[in-house]
Short mmCIF file of C-alpha atoms in Angstrom, two decimals:
data_model
loop_
_atom_site.label_atom_id
_atom_site.label_comp_id
_atom_site.label_asym_id
_atom_site.label_seq_id
_atom_site.Cartn_x
_atom_site.Cartn_y
_atom_site.Cartn_z
CA MET A 1 52.22 10.61 -293.98
CA LYS A 2 49.90 8.04 -295.66
CA ASN A 3 49.84 7.17 -299.32
CA ILE A 4 47.55 3.90 -299.76
CA TYR A 5 45.70 2.65 -302.60
CA ASN A 6 42.34 0.84 -302.26
CA TYR A 7 41.67 2.22 -298.73
CA PRO A 8 38.42 1.44 -296.94
CA LEU A 9 36.14 4.37 -296.74
CA LYS A 10 34.56 3.23 -293.58
CA THR A 11 37.42 4.89 -291.68
CA LEU A 12 37.08 8.23 -293.43
CA ASN A 13 33.46 9.13 -292.55
CA THR A 14 31.42 9.45 -289.53
CA PHE A 15 28.56 7.59 -291.07
CA ARG A 16 30.97 4.73 -291.33
CA VAL A 17 29.63 3.83 -294.84
CA ASN A 18 31.70 1.05 -296.33
CA GLY A 19 33.47 1.27 -299.71
CA ILE A 20 36.84 1.82 -301.22
CA VAL A 21 38.61 4.90 -302.24
CA LYS A 22 41.11 4.42 -305.16
CA ARG A 23 43.76 6.36 -303.19
CA PHE A 24 44.05 7.94 -299.84
CA VAL A 25 46.79 10.42 -298.93
CA GLU A 26 47.18 11.91 -295.63
CA ILE A 27 49.75 14.59 -294.76
CA ASP A 28 50.75 15.41 -291.16
CA THR A 29 53.38 18.16 -291.91
CA LEU A 30 53.35 21.25 -293.99
CA ASP A 31 56.42 20.01 -295.70
CA ASN A 32 54.42 17.21 -297.32
CA VAL A 33 52.06 19.83 -299.15
CA ASP A 34 54.36 19.84 -302.08
CA TYR A 35 54.07 16.09 -302.41
CA LEU A 36 50.30 16.66 -303.31
CA PHE A 37 51.31 18.83 -306.22
CA ASP A 38 54.40 16.68 -307.33
CA GLU A 39 52.03 13.75 -307.57
CA LYS A 40 49.68 15.73 -309.65
CA LEU A 41 46.78 14.71 -307.39
CA PHE A 42 44.73 17.70 -308.29
CA LYS A 43 44.79 16.82 -311.99
CA GLY A 44 42.22 14.02 -311.44
CA LYS A 45 39.18 13.50 -309.31
CA PHE A 46 39.91 14.50 -305.63
CA LEU A 47 38.24 15.24 -302.42
CA ILE A 48 39.72 17.03 -299.42
CA ILE A 49 38.27 15.88 -296.09
CA GLY A 50 38.72 16.38 -292.38
CA GLU A 51 37.19 14.01 -289.97
CA GLY A 52 34.61 12.92 -292.63
CA SER A 53 31.36 14.46 -291.02
CA ASN A 54 28.78 16.29 -292.98
CA MET A 55 29.13 13.97 -295.96
CA LEU A 56 27.55 10.79 -297.19
CA PHE A 57 29.23 8.35 -299.62
CA THR A 58 26.96 6.21 -301.64
CA GLY A 59 29.64 3.88 -303.16
CA ASP A 60 33.28 3.57 -303.81
CA PHE A 61 35.34 6.71 -304.71
CA GLU A 62 37.12 6.53 -307.91
CA GLY A 63 39.69 9.18 -307.26
CA THR A 64 41.93 10.44 -304.45
CA ILE A 65 40.85 11.52 -300.83
CA ILE A 66 43.33 13.83 -299.31
CA ARG A 67 43.24 14.56 -295.54
CA ILE A 68 45.43 17.51 -293.95
CA ALA A 69 46.28 15.95 -290.56
CA THR A 70 48.72 18.62 -289.27
CA LYS A 71 48.58 19.11 -285.50
CA GLY A 72 49.57 21.85 -283.15
CA ILE A 73 48.05 24.82 -281.12
CA LYS A 74 50.34 27.81 -280.77
CA LYS A 75 49.86 31.11 -278.86
CA ILE A 76 50.95 33.83 -281.18
CA LYS A 77 49.81 37.00 -279.51
CA GLU A 78 48.47 37.86 -276.15
CA THR A 79 47.19 41.14 -274.37
CA GLU A 80 45.34 41.64 -271.15
CA GLU A 81 42.03 40.90 -272.80
CA HIS A 82 42.61 38.54 -275.63
CA VAL A 83 44.79 35.62 -276.86
CA TRP A 84 45.32 34.71 -280.39
CA LEU A 85 45.91 30.94 -281.06
CA LYS A 86 47.16 29.51 -284.29
CA VAL A 87 45.49 26.06 -284.65
CA GLU A 88 46.55 23.44 -287.40
CA ALA A 89 43.97 22.04 -289.64
CA GLY A 90 44.33 18.47 -288.31
CA GLU A 91 43.51 19.26 -284.89
CA THR A 92 40.12 17.86 -283.68
CA TRP A 93 37.59 20.58 -282.91
CA GLU A 94 36.80 18.86 -279.57
CA ASP A 95 40.30 18.87 -278.54
CA PHE A 96 40.66 22.48 -279.42
CA VAL A 97 37.53 23.41 -277.50
CA ASN A 98 38.81 21.41 -274.41
CA TYR A 99 42.11 23.20 -274.57
CA CYS A 100 40.35 26.66 -274.60
CA ILE A 101 38.29 25.58 -271.54
CA SER A 102 41.28 24.30 -269.68
CA ASN A 103 43.11 27.49 -270.30
CA GLN A 104 40.29 29.77 -269.46
CA TYR A 105 39.97 31.31 -272.96
CA PHE A 106 36.28 32.21 -273.72
CA GLY A 107 34.43 32.11 -276.89
CA VAL A 108 34.08 28.52 -278.17
CA GLU A 109 32.63 26.70 -275.26
CA ASN A 110 29.16 26.80 -276.89
CA LEU A 111 30.56 24.75 -279.92
CA ILE A 112 31.73 21.85 -277.83
CA GLY A 113 30.58 18.31 -279.18
CA ILE A 114 30.64 19.25 -282.88
CA PRO A 115 32.43 16.58 -284.76
CA GLY A 116 35.19 17.44 -287.30
CA TRP A 117 38.67 19.04 -287.58
CA VAL A 118 39.63 22.68 -287.14
CA GLY A 119 40.52 23.01 -290.82
CA SER A 120 36.90 22.26 -291.72
CA ALA A 121 35.23 24.74 -289.26
CA PRO A 122 35.63 27.86 -291.30
CA VAL A 123 34.26 26.10 -294.52
CA GLN A 124 30.84 25.45 -293.00
CA ASN A 125 31.16 28.40 -290.46
CA ILE A 126 30.06 25.92 -287.75
CA GLY A 127 27.64 27.28 -285.07
CA ALA A 128 25.59 26.08 -282.23
CA TYR A 129 23.62 27.41 -279.32
CA GLY A 130 23.95 31.10 -280.11
CA VAL A 131 27.63 31.06 -281.33
CA GLU A 132 29.08 30.82 -284.79
CA VAL A 133 32.97 30.18 -285.44
CA LYS A 134 33.07 33.41 -287.43
CA ASP A 135 32.73 35.27 -284.11
CA VAL A 136 36.32 34.11 -282.99
CA ILE A 137 38.09 33.62 -286.32
CA GLU A 138 40.68 36.14 -287.05
CA LYS A 139 42.49 34.65 -290.11
CA VAL A 140 42.39 31.45 -292.31
CA GLU A 141 45.65 30.31 -293.80
CA GLY A 142 46.26 27.84 -296.62
CA VAL A 143 47.44 27.23 -300.23
CA PHE A 144 45.63 27.96 -303.61
CA ILE A 145 45.48 24.58 -305.59
CA ALA A 146 45.78 26.39 -308.89
CA ASN A 147 49.39 27.83 -308.44
CA LYS A 148 50.50 26.67 -305.08
CA GLU A 149 50.60 30.30 -303.76
CA LYS A 150 49.97 30.75 -299.91
CA PHE A 151 47.06 32.85 -298.84
CA ILE A 152 45.98 34.44 -295.51
CA PHE A 153 42.22 35.46 -295.50
CA SER A 154 40.94 37.82 -292.85
CA SER A 155 37.57 37.00 -291.33
CA HIS A 156 36.10 39.59 -293.76
CA ASP A 157 37.76 37.89 -296.82
CA CYS A 158 36.04 34.57 -295.71
CA LYS A 159 32.65 36.14 -296.36
CA PHE A 160 31.04 34.17 -293.51
CA GLY A 161 27.20 33.65 -293.64
CA TYR A 162 24.79 31.29 -291.97
CA ARG A 163 26.59 27.82 -292.47
CA ASP A 164 28.38 29.47 -295.37
CA SER A 165 31.84 30.96 -296.50
CA VAL A 166 33.73 31.66 -299.66
CA PHE A 167 35.26 28.15 -299.13
CA LYS A 168 31.84 26.78 -300.09
CA ASN A 169 31.26 29.07 -303.08
CA LYS A 170 34.07 30.94 -304.91
CA PHE A 171 36.98 28.78 -303.67
CA LYS A 172 35.14 25.43 -303.43
CA ASN A 173 37.63 22.79 -304.15
CA SER A 174 40.16 25.48 -304.96
CA VAL A 175 42.06 25.71 -301.54
CA ILE A 176 43.81 23.81 -299.00
CA ILE A 177 43.23 25.19 -295.59
CA THR A 178 46.28 24.59 -293.43
CA SER A 179 45.52 26.55 -290.22
CA VAL A 180 43.07 28.96 -288.50
CA ILE A 181 43.94 31.71 -286.26
CA PHE A 182 41.43 32.44 -283.44
CA LYS A 183 41.01 35.42 -281.23
CA LEU A 184 39.65 34.43 -277.93
CA SER A 185 38.90 36.48 -274.83
CA LYS A 186 40.52 36.29 -271.42
CA LYS A 187 37.96 38.15 -269.88
CA GLU A 188 34.94 36.10 -268.57
CA TYR A 189 31.91 36.31 -270.59
CA TYR A 190 29.13 33.79 -271.81
CA THR A 191 26.69 33.61 -274.72
CA LEU A 192 23.42 32.41 -272.99
CA THR A 193 20.95 33.64 -275.65
CA TYR A 194 19.90 30.16 -276.81
CA LYS A 195 16.79 29.38 -274.70
CA ALA A 196 17.44 25.75 -273.96
CA LEU A 197 20.93 26.53 -272.78
CA HIS A 198 19.77 29.57 -270.68
CA ASP A 199 17.02 27.48 -269.12
CA TYR A 200 19.38 24.50 -268.23
CA LEU A 201 21.86 26.83 -266.49
CA GLN A 202 19.03 28.66 -264.71
CA ASN A 203 17.91 25.40 -263.21
CA ASP A 204 21.35 24.37 -262.43
CA SER A 205 22.75 25.19 -258.83
CA SER A 206 26.36 25.24 -259.77
CA THR A 207 28.25 28.58 -260.53
CA ILE A 208 28.35 29.57 -264.29
CA SER A 209 31.67 28.79 -265.61
CA LEU A 210 33.23 27.61 -268.86
CA SER A 211 33.17 24.09 -267.69
CA ALA A 212 29.48 24.34 -266.62
CA VAL A 213 28.43 25.89 -269.97
CA ALA A 214 30.40 23.11 -271.85
CA LYS A 215 28.55 20.38 -269.76
CA ALA A 216 25.21 22.07 -270.25
CA VAL A 217 25.68 22.11 -274.07
CA LEU A 218 26.96 18.51 -274.05
CA ASP A 219 23.94 17.33 -272.00
CA ILE A 220 21.54 19.06 -274.40
CA ARG A 221 23.24 17.84 -277.43
CA ASN A 222 23.31 14.18 -276.17
CA SER A 223 19.56 14.44 -275.52
CA LYS A 224 19.00 15.10 -279.04
CA LEU A 225 21.60 13.41 -280.99
CA PRO A 226 22.93 9.92 -281.02
CA ASP A 227 26.44 9.17 -280.01
CA ILE A 228 28.52 9.39 -283.17
CA GLN A 229 30.87 6.90 -281.80
CA LYS A 230 28.07 4.26 -281.40
CA ILE A 231 25.67 5.11 -284.16
CA GLY A 232 26.82 6.42 -287.53
CA SER A 233 25.74 9.89 -288.52
CA ALA A 234 26.84 13.29 -289.84
CA GLY A 235 26.20 15.13 -286.69
CA SER A 236 23.80 18.00 -286.87
CA PHE A 237 23.80 19.25 -290.31
CA PHE A 238 20.47 20.82 -290.86
CA LYS A 239 19.89 24.61 -291.60
CA ASN A 240 17.11 26.73 -290.11
CA PRO A 241 15.04 28.46 -292.75
CA ILE A 242 15.57 32.11 -293.05
CA ILE A 243 12.41 34.21 -293.40
CA SER A 244 11.41 37.87 -293.13
CA PRO A 245 10.25 39.55 -289.94
CA LYS A 246 6.88 39.89 -291.50
CA LYS A 247 6.54 36.25 -292.23
CA ALA A 248 7.86 35.29 -288.59
CA GLU A 249 5.09 37.45 -287.15
CA GLU A 250 2.52 35.39 -289.25
#
């Protein structure tokens, strides 16, 4: 657990914008959640973050930044066709995707390379190359800030939309996400509807596999986006415009 005053912002955002946050609190076990309430951190100005992508600081933050850094991936259920994994909020998204690939679990390989932590994934309903995280989320677990009560939201409860969820609207700044339960396929299947990905694999002589799809996605991403470890950025955060079929035909 960390509890530090006058902490450098540069380490908390992928743009690596410099500045100072008045107080930084990071918890690495769920037992420490009570500390956030005991310290009355939600009574003043606060911000809950993950890795710090998809955000841009413009100066010092005169409040408390809270980061849920719990770790763990646990198999909680399994059938012949599916596996359910409970993943703690502080797991990096990249590590989770690589875990699934190494264990031959299908469903998130198209989402490799997206910066961030697992706890942030349902907030944005992250998506790329024909797949959205809502396609594999079974439940989201967390705590209501107003009363400290725990909640378990089904995928339906999350009201997922295009880069949207209930956590960006009704429950914005009102909950702490502690873990996400994913339902993944053990049966081989691939989503190759995204043209650039389909074309890449068509021209690749290797057999289609989880690793091959992941490599293709990373190669395509790297051809478009700078290396976030070398050049500060928020990753890919744009939204495609949504228009009517009639307008599209025009």
